[in-house]
Amino acid sequence: MLRIDDLVVRYGSAVAVDGVSFEVGAGEMVALVGPNGAGKSTLINAISGLVPPHSGTVACEGRIAQVPEGRQMFADMSVEDNLLLGGWSIRNRDLGEVYDLLPDLAGMRKRKAGRLSGGQQQMVAVGRALMARPDLLAIDELSLGLAPLVVAELAEHLRFLNRERGTAVLLVEQEVTLAFDVCPRALVLEAGRIIAAGPSVELAQSETVRKAYFGDLAVAEMMTGPTAQATTEVST
Amino acid sequence: MTELVAYLISGIALGSSFALIGSGIVVVHRVTRVVNFAQGSVAIVGGMASATLLDGRLPHGLGEIAAVLLSGVLGLVIGLLAIGRRGTPPLISLIVTLGASMLVSAAIIWLWGQDPVTPPGLRGSVTILGAEVERQRLLVVVATGVAFAALALFFSRSYLGKGLTASASNPFAARMVGIDVRKMGLLAFGLAGILGGLAGVLIAPSNPLSFYSDLPLVLGGFAAAVFGGLTSPLRTLLGGLCLGVAGQLTAGYLNGSYQTEMALLLMLVIMIIRSRALVQEEVK
Amino acid sequence: MDRVNPRYVLVVVAAVAGCVAPFVMGDLTFLMRMLLAAIVVTGLSLLMGYAGQASLGQGAFVAVGAVTVAVATTRWGVPPLLALVAAPLVAGAFAALVGVPLLRLRGHYLAFGTLALLLMVQTAMSTFDFLGGAFGISGIPPFGVGGTVFADQRPYVLLALGLLALVLFVTHRIVDSRFGRGIRALAGSETAAESAGVPVVRAKLVIFALSAMYAGLAGGLSAFFTPYVSPDSFPALESFTYVIMAVVGGLGTLWGGVVGAVLVSTLLQLLNLVSSQPQLPPTLGPILQYATYGGLLILALLFMRRGLVPAVEGAVTRAVSRRGGAGRT
């Protein structure tokens, strides 16, 4: 249902996405993994139409809604208002469906979104995207800055949505283990190109992925200082 | 005692008009981060247009409404100039609205001349606690109350109002859910035009307006809006009332010519005391 | 030998034109006002372009300079030269004083704060009889040094020209200094400037005071020229005009202030001539004036954000390099 064909995105002279092609079938869950700066966020923003492509095409039969990196709450507005605004593009003001799918949201609907915990905000962001009745959920960094238990719960919600609503999911994730666990199929992006694609189980064993990732990790481990710093940044 | 009541009531009336102008500044700034310097000029056009329309062309009520709507259109045009071009920084937009206010001044002199104009308003006065108060001034207070209540309801209850608030709160997320942030900015300018026009229509019967009034009006409005950090309509209302009452008390007990300076001094003091917080709001 | 830099040719042409004009023009009031505006706007352009701060009330410091001269000469009998030297010093000191609280404001708040300052200076002038009261101060003696006294307009214009040259020279030296390169970062990002070791607060205050000194100097000279100072001599519209001139000429450029002042003044003078034709309605003058101000400001900001001087300079540089490149190959 989503078909990307030779997509190129540039910022000035820098090429962020360099000739990417892939498809996501209806109701499919696909992970998009890759190291920092590989162009994952740019790719997802181009798919959502927030960043104009330089060349190539994004074709989608159905609606796409994005769960953005950093959750991007309307912080001084209530959870309910955040959800309502999610339906802006199709003038959907019916909250019932989302409250059925994510019952936790009903309990906090009067609270200000900015006062919620990271995990709760992520839930609101997913709910807000669902208000657009999407056929594809494009999720940018589900786990970023969240505790593992919270992430596991969110992942369970995603599987449930996929099962119940048949919503396709494109999950951009730095946390490879999580991404491979949630999505049966995965793409590996590096320096703006897809360097590997296939079933997650196979990719997890593959040498290329090990290099792209565990190579990255090895480098990170060598520079323990910055890594430690990065970790503290995430947890705050 | 009677004197004090009279000063308080006329202060509240004056403060209401500051607050109305200020509310227009707040509405635009919330959504676009731009301060609309032409807000005073829009009010003058509102007042003068109502004078022309009520002069045998339209009955009371209709004439005022038409003048207010006309001001809304003017506000929208100013918005197109100020934020129509993508990537105009807010401070540049402020100077563009300064230019717009000069163009409006030219239009005012062309259409209505240089002398002050005053439309007919409510006649007569009533006695409150022994003090005589013009009916028109009471109307200003009541209409301001209604306008602020409507504004609060619009922002908190209506879908469109929520879209405006969302654009102000997080422009990226607003764009993501499909809100056209620029269109919302223009809408805010139009709404501010309506509020400014309302202010002008209400003020003009008791304070004749000329093209010269733009500076005192926009300064009074900005001073009120500063109390609300340029974002809160409610605190702008309170700020306007404080300024109005302080001004009238100064005028009554000290010297009539210092009421504007009193307002400016208060504004400067508030701005400087709260400078740290204000800068943060600006950055956010 | 290298070609002569076209910029120097322009400077020489401008200087010659400036020196010849006082001898061929009849009424020099217009020329004098233009030169005074150029002095003020050079400072404002420095403030807006380098420190990134908009002042809508630069007239406040012009007023302080003018009042300094008026009070010093008429009340205390201070010699004119001393009074003229005091004008920028008093204005600068005043700016340094009010700048401490005022410069805590930024952006919109500072713009409105400076406008409020202007209105309060006006009120102070009309309130205190010592500063002139409602009627202002008249009877300011003509400028003169020792035995020579300025008898007509021409020497004033020549003095203004000399002072403008001095102001441009000082500005040039400051901009090219280490301090100047430091403050250039201010207009971009204060946080970045701060982390690069620029003392942000002090640097802004210095530029603010310097621009006030220029304004005070122009105000002092205008007090001798007019020779009358009242609160109405410094309307807010005049301060807005300075902003228009600065924006039209190009913020943060040495010559932007001069070019802006010359262009805007000339345009207004021409419109004045047109609209003062006897058969036209008397309101045409103000209509044209306001429309020109507003139109110029909006057009310049929307279509020539950096101003005329950088735009023309860019075009000339491109043209010259193209021709120069073709010549060499």
PDB file of N, CA and C in Angstrom, chain A residues 45 48-51 66-69 71-77 81-82 84-89 91-93 128, chain B residues 30 155-156 158-180 184 284:
ATOM      1  N   ASN A  45       9.885  11.674   7.482  1.00  0.00           N
ATOM      2  CA  ASN A  45       9.253  12.978   7.267  1.00  0.00           C
ATOM      3  C   ASN A  45       8.881  13.179   5.804  1.00  0.00           C
ATOM      4  N   SER A  48       5.707  11.246   5.244  1.00  0.00           N
ATOM      5  CA  SER A  48       4.539  11.953   5.786  1.00  0.00           C
ATOM      6  C   SER A  48       4.259  13.255   5.050  1.00  0.00           C
ATOM      7  N   GLY A  49       5.141  13.626   4.136  1.00  0.00           N
ATOM      8  CA  GLY A  49       4.908  14.859   3.379  1.00  0.00           C
ATOM      9  C   GLY A  49       5.369  16.116   4.092  1.00  0.00           C
ATOM     10  N   LEU A  50       6.163  15.980   5.168  1.00  0.00           N
ATOM     11  CA  LEU A  50       6.629  17.167   5.888  1.00  0.00           C
ATOM     12  C   LEU A  50       7.892  17.738   5.263  1.00  0.00           C
ATOM     13  N   VAL A  51       8.614  16.885   4.526  1.00  0.00           N
ATOM     14  CA  VAL A  51       9.827  17.324   3.844  1.00  0.00           C
ATOM     15  C   VAL A  51       9.649  17.034   2.351  1.00  0.00           C
ATOM     16  N   GLN A  66       1.730  10.223  11.463  1.00  0.00           N
ATOM     17  CA  GLN A  66       3.065  10.077  12.031  1.00  0.00           C
ATOM     18  C   GLN A  66       3.056  10.211  13.545  1.00  0.00           C
ATOM     19  N   VAL A  67       3.865   9.380  14.179  1.00  0.00           N
ATOM     20  CA  VAL A  67       4.166   9.559  15.597  1.00  0.00           C
ATOM     21  C   VAL A  67       5.596  10.089  15.619  1.00  0.00           C
ATOM     22  N   PRO A  68       5.740  11.396  15.868  1.00  0.00           N
ATOM     23  CA  PRO A  68       7.048  12.018  15.618  1.00  0.00           C
ATOM     24  C   PRO A  68       8.063  11.751  16.708  1.00  0.00           C
ATOM     25  N   GLU A  69       9.317  11.928  16.352  1.00  0.00           N
ATOM     26  CA  GLU A  69      10.394  11.827  17.326  1.00  0.00           C
ATOM     27  C   GLU A  69      10.198  12.892  18.400  1.00  0.00           C
ATOM     28  N   ARG A  71       7.938  12.973  20.489  1.00  0.00           N
ATOM     29  CA  ARG A  71       6.506  12.944  20.814  1.00  0.00           C
ATOM     30  C   ARG A  71       5.749  14.224  20.496  1.00  0.00           C
ATOM     31  N   GLN A  72       6.413  15.384  20.557  1.00  0.00           N
ATOM     32  CA  GLN A  72       5.802  16.636  20.053  1.00  0.00           C
ATOM     33  C   GLN A  72       4.379  16.867  20.544  1.00  0.00           C
ATOM     34  N   MET A  73       4.233  16.911  21.868  1.00  0.00           N
ATOM     35  CA  MET A  73       2.913  17.207  22.429  1.00  0.00           C
ATOM     36  C   MET A  73       2.529  18.669  22.227  1.00  0.00           C
ATOM     37  N   PHE A  74       1.229  18.949  22.205  1.00  0.00           N
ATOM     38  CA  PHE A  74       0.751  20.319  22.424  1.00  0.00           C
ATOM     39  C   PHE A  74       0.733  20.444  23.944  1.00  0.00           C
ATOM     40  N   ALA A  75       1.868  20.893  24.502  1.00  0.00           N
ATOM     41  CA  ALA A  75       2.140  20.667  25.920  1.00  0.00           C
ATOM     42  C   ALA A  75       1.134  21.335  26.854  1.00  0.00           C
ATOM     43  N   ASP A  76       0.683  22.547  26.490  1.00  0.00           N
ATOM     44  CA  ASP A  76      -0.207  23.248  27.420  1.00  0.00           C
ATOM     45  C   ASP A  76      -1.685  22.935  27.157  1.00  0.00           C
ATOM     46  N   MET A  77      -1.944  21.912  26.351  1.00  0.00           N
ATOM     47  CA  MET A  77      -3.336  21.545  26.083  1.00  0.00           C
ATOM     48  C   MET A  77      -3.621  20.172  26.699  1.00  0.00           C
ATOM     49  N   ASP A  81      -7.689  17.348  24.022  1.00  0.00           N
ATOM     50  CA  ASP A  81      -7.488  18.316  22.929  1.00  0.00           C
ATOM     51  C   ASP A  81      -6.398  17.836  21.972  1.00  0.00           C
ATOM     52  N   ASN A  82      -5.337  17.248  22.529  1.00  0.00           N
ATOM     53  CA  ASN A  82      -4.280  16.704  21.679  1.00  0.00           C
ATOM     54  C   ASN A  82      -4.842  15.658  20.731  1.00  0.00           C
ATOM     55  N   LEU A  84      -8.025  15.275  19.818  1.00  0.00           N
ATOM     56  CA  LEU A  84      -8.963  15.902  18.873  1.00  0.00           C
ATOM     57  C   LEU A  84      -8.220  16.516  17.690  1.00  0.00           C
ATOM     58  N   LEU A  85      -7.087  17.180  18.007  1.00  0.00           N
ATOM     59  CA  LEU A  85      -6.331  17.831  16.936  1.00  0.00           C
ATOM     60  C   LEU A  85      -5.723  16.814  15.987  1.00  0.00           C
ATOM     61  N   GLY A  86      -5.498  15.590  16.485  1.00  0.00           N
ATOM     62  CA  GLY A  86      -4.980  14.540  15.609  1.00  0.00           C
ATOM     63  C   GLY A  86      -5.922  14.260  14.453  1.00  0.00           C
ATOM     64  N   GLY A  87      -7.210  14.497  14.682  1.00  0.00           N
ATOM     65  CA  GLY A  87      -8.194  14.234  13.627  1.00  0.00           C
ATOM     66  C   GLY A  87      -8.431  15.421  12.722  1.00  0.00           C
ATOM     67  N   TRP A  88      -7.598  16.471  12.861  1.00  0.00           N
ATOM     68  CA  TRP A  88      -7.820  17.728  12.140  1.00  0.00           C
ATOM     69  C   TRP A  88      -7.980  17.518  10.632  1.00  0.00           C
ATOM     70  N   SER A  89      -7.070  16.734  10.046  1.00  0.00           N
ATOM     71  CA  SER A  89      -7.041  16.658   8.579  1.00  0.00           C
ATOM     72  C   SER A  89      -8.298  15.995   8.017  1.00  0.00           C
ATOM     73  N   ARG A  91     -11.219  16.007   9.912  1.00  0.00           N
ATOM     74  CA  ARG A  91     -12.292  16.538  10.740  1.00  0.00           C
ATOM     75  C   ARG A  91     -12.946  15.453  11.603  1.00  0.00           C
ATOM     76  N   ASN A  92     -12.105  14.530  12.106  1.00  0.00           N
ATOM     77  CA  ASN A  92     -12.628  13.469  12.959  1.00  0.00           C
ATOM     78  C   ASN A  92     -12.604  13.931  14.407  1.00  0.00           C
ATOM     79  N   ARG A  93     -13.787  14.039  15.040  1.00  0.00           N
ATOM     80  CA  ARG A  93     -13.814  14.476  16.435  1.00  0.00           C
ATOM     81  C   ARG A  93     -14.379  13.387  17.335  1.00  0.00           C
ATOM     82  N   ARG A 128      -3.073  10.165  19.092  1.00  0.00           N
ATOM     83  CA  ARG A 128      -3.301  11.337  18.245  1.00  0.00           C
ATOM     84  C   ARG A 128      -3.171  10.953  16.773  1.00  0.00           C
TER      85      ARG A 128
ATOM     86  N   ARG B  30       0.390  35.168  20.074  1.00  0.00           N
ATOM     87  CA  ARG B  30       0.276  33.756  20.469  1.00  0.00           C
ATOM     88  C   ARG B  30       0.531  32.829  19.288  1.00  0.00           C
ATOM     89  N   PHE B 155     -11.185  30.036  22.191  1.00  0.00           N
ATOM     90  CA  PHE B 155      -9.901  29.344  22.252  1.00  0.00           C
ATOM     91  C   PHE B 155      -9.999  27.992  22.952  1.00  0.00           C
ATOM     92  N   SER B 156     -10.849  27.885  23.969  1.00  0.00           N
ATOM     93  CA  SER B 156     -10.838  26.644  24.749  1.00  0.00           C
ATOM     94  C   SER B 156     -11.870  25.635  24.236  1.00  0.00           C
ATOM     95  N   SER B 158     -13.878  25.856  20.912  1.00  0.00           N
ATOM     96  CA  SER B 158     -14.138  25.599  19.488  1.00  0.00           C
ATOM     97  C   SER B 158     -12.961  24.848  18.858  1.00  0.00           C
ATOM     98  N   TYR B 159     -13.274  24.050  17.861  1.00  0.00           N
ATOM     99  CA  TYR B 159     -12.244  23.260  17.177  1.00  0.00           C
ATOM    100  C   TYR B 159     -11.228  24.184  16.517  1.00  0.00           C
ATOM    101  N   LEU B 160     -11.748  25.232  15.848  1.00  0.00           N
ATOM    102  CA  LEU B 160     -10.876  26.198  15.187  1.00  0.00           C
ATOM    103  C   LEU B 160      -9.961  26.885  16.199  1.00  0.00           C
ATOM    104  N   GLY B 161     -10.546  27.266  17.338  1.00  0.00           N
ATOM    105  CA  GLY B 161      -9.769  27.920  18.386  1.00  0.00           C
ATOM    106  C   GLY B 161      -8.659  27.012  18.886  1.00  0.00           C
ATOM    107  N   LYS B 162      -8.987  25.700  19.003  1.00  0.00           N
ATOM    108  CA  LYS B 162      -7.964  24.751  19.445  1.00  0.00           C
ATOM    109  C   LYS B 162      -6.848  24.640  18.404  1.00  0.00           C
ATOM    110  N   GLY B 163      -7.250  24.703  17.130  1.00  0.00           N
ATOM    111  CA  GLY B 163      -6.240  24.666  16.070  1.00  0.00           C
ATOM    112  C   GLY B 163      -5.300  25.862  16.179  1.00  0.00           C
ATOM    113  N   LEU B 164      -5.876  27.045  16.502  1.00  0.00           N
ATOM    114  CA  LEU B 164      -5.050  28.249  16.677  1.00  0.00           C
ATOM    115  C   LEU B 164      -4.094  28.068  17.845  1.00  0.00           C
ATOM    116  N   THR B 165      -4.635  27.581  18.966  1.00  0.00           N
ATOM    117  CA  THR B 165      -3.795  27.373  20.147  1.00  0.00           C
ATOM    118  C   THR B 165      -2.696  26.367  19.843  1.00  0.00           C
ATOM    119  N   ALA B 166      -3.059  25.305  19.098  1.00  0.00           N
ATOM    120  CA  ALA B 166      -2.073  24.279  18.778  1.00  0.00           C
ATOM    121  C   ALA B 166      -0.944  24.845  17.922  1.00  0.00           C
ATOM    122  N   SER B 167      -1.293  25.687  16.957  1.00  0.00           N
ATOM    123  CA  SER B 167      -0.265  26.288  16.101  1.00  0.00           C
ATOM    124  C   SER B 167       0.711  27.094  16.933  1.00  0.00           C
ATOM    125  N   ALA B 168       0.181  27.753  17.977  1.00  0.00           N
ATOM    126  CA  ALA B 168       1.030  28.553  18.849  1.00  0.00           C
ATOM    127  C   ALA B 168       1.875  27.649  19.730  1.00  0.00           C
ATOM    128  N   SER B 169       1.268  26.577  20.218  1.00  0.00           N
ATOM    129  CA  SER B 169       1.929  25.725  21.201  1.00  0.00           C
ATOM    130  C   SER B 169       3.067  24.913  20.571  1.00  0.00           C
ATOM    131  N   ASN B 170       2.834  24.337  19.406  1.00  0.00           N
ATOM    132  CA  ASN B 170       3.864  23.507  18.774  1.00  0.00           C
ATOM    133  C   ASN B 170       3.660  23.488  17.262  1.00  0.00           C
ATOM    134  N   PRO B 171       4.269  24.459  16.577  1.00  0.00           N
ATOM    135  CA  PRO B 171       4.038  24.584  15.125  1.00  0.00           C
ATOM    136  C   PRO B 171       4.391  23.318  14.348  1.00  0.00           C
ATOM    137  N   PHE B 172       5.448  22.603  14.769  1.00  0.00           N
ATOM    138  CA  PHE B 172       5.836  21.394  14.037  1.00  0.00           C
ATOM    139  C   PHE B 172       4.743  20.340  14.128  1.00  0.00           C
ATOM    140  N   ALA B 173       4.286  20.096  15.365  1.00  0.00           N
ATOM    141  CA  ALA B 173       3.247  19.090  15.555  1.00  0.00           C
ATOM    142  C   ALA B 173       1.961  19.524  14.852  1.00  0.00           C
ATOM    143  N   ALA B 174       1.692  20.823  14.867  1.00  0.00           N
ATOM    144  CA  ALA B 174       0.483  21.318  14.208  1.00  0.00           C
ATOM    145  C   ALA B 174       0.540  21.003  12.714  1.00  0.00           C
ATOM    146  N   ARG B 175       1.704  21.230  12.124  1.00  0.00           N
ATOM    147  CA  ARG B 175       1.871  20.938  10.705  1.00  0.00           C
ATOM    148  C   ARG B 175       1.685  19.436  10.462  1.00  0.00           C
ATOM    149  N   MET B 176       2.184  18.658  11.428  1.00  0.00           N
ATOM    150  CA  MET B 176       2.132  17.203  11.271  1.00  0.00           C
ATOM    151  C   MET B 176       0.702  16.681  11.267  1.00  0.00           C
ATOM    152  N   VAL B 177      -0.161  17.256  12.110  1.00  0.00           N
ATOM    153  CA  VAL B 177      -1.544  16.772  12.121  1.00  0.00           C
ATOM    154  C   VAL B 177      -2.359  17.421  11.005  1.00  0.00           C
ATOM    155  N   GLY B 178      -1.711  18.225  10.177  1.00  0.00           N
ATOM    156  CA  GLY B 178      -2.399  18.752   9.008  1.00  0.00           C
ATOM    157  C   GLY B 178      -2.959  20.145   9.173  1.00  0.00           C
ATOM    158  N   ILE B 179      -2.528  20.876  10.239  1.00  0.00           N
ATOM    159  CA  ILE B 179      -2.987  22.259  10.404  1.00  0.00           C
ATOM    160  C   ILE B 179      -2.095  23.160   9.551  1.00  0.00           C
ATOM    161  N   ASP B 180      -2.699  24.026   8.766  1.00  0.00           N
ATOM    162  CA  ASP B 180      -1.942  24.988   7.964  1.00  0.00           C
ATOM    163  C   ASP B 180      -1.590  26.172   8.871  1.00  0.00           C
ATOM    164  N   MET B 184      -3.494  29.749   9.858  1.00  0.00           N
ATOM    165  CA  MET B 184      -3.915  30.052  11.223  1.00  0.00           C
ATOM    166  C   MET B 184      -3.385  31.429  11.642  1.00  0.00           C
ATOM    167  N   LYS B 284      10.635  30.384  23.544  1.00  0.00           N
ATOM    168  CA  LYS B 284       9.754  29.214  23.431  1.00  0.00           C
ATOM    169  C   LYS B 284       8.810  29.386  22.275  1.00  0.00           C
TER     170      LYS B 284
END
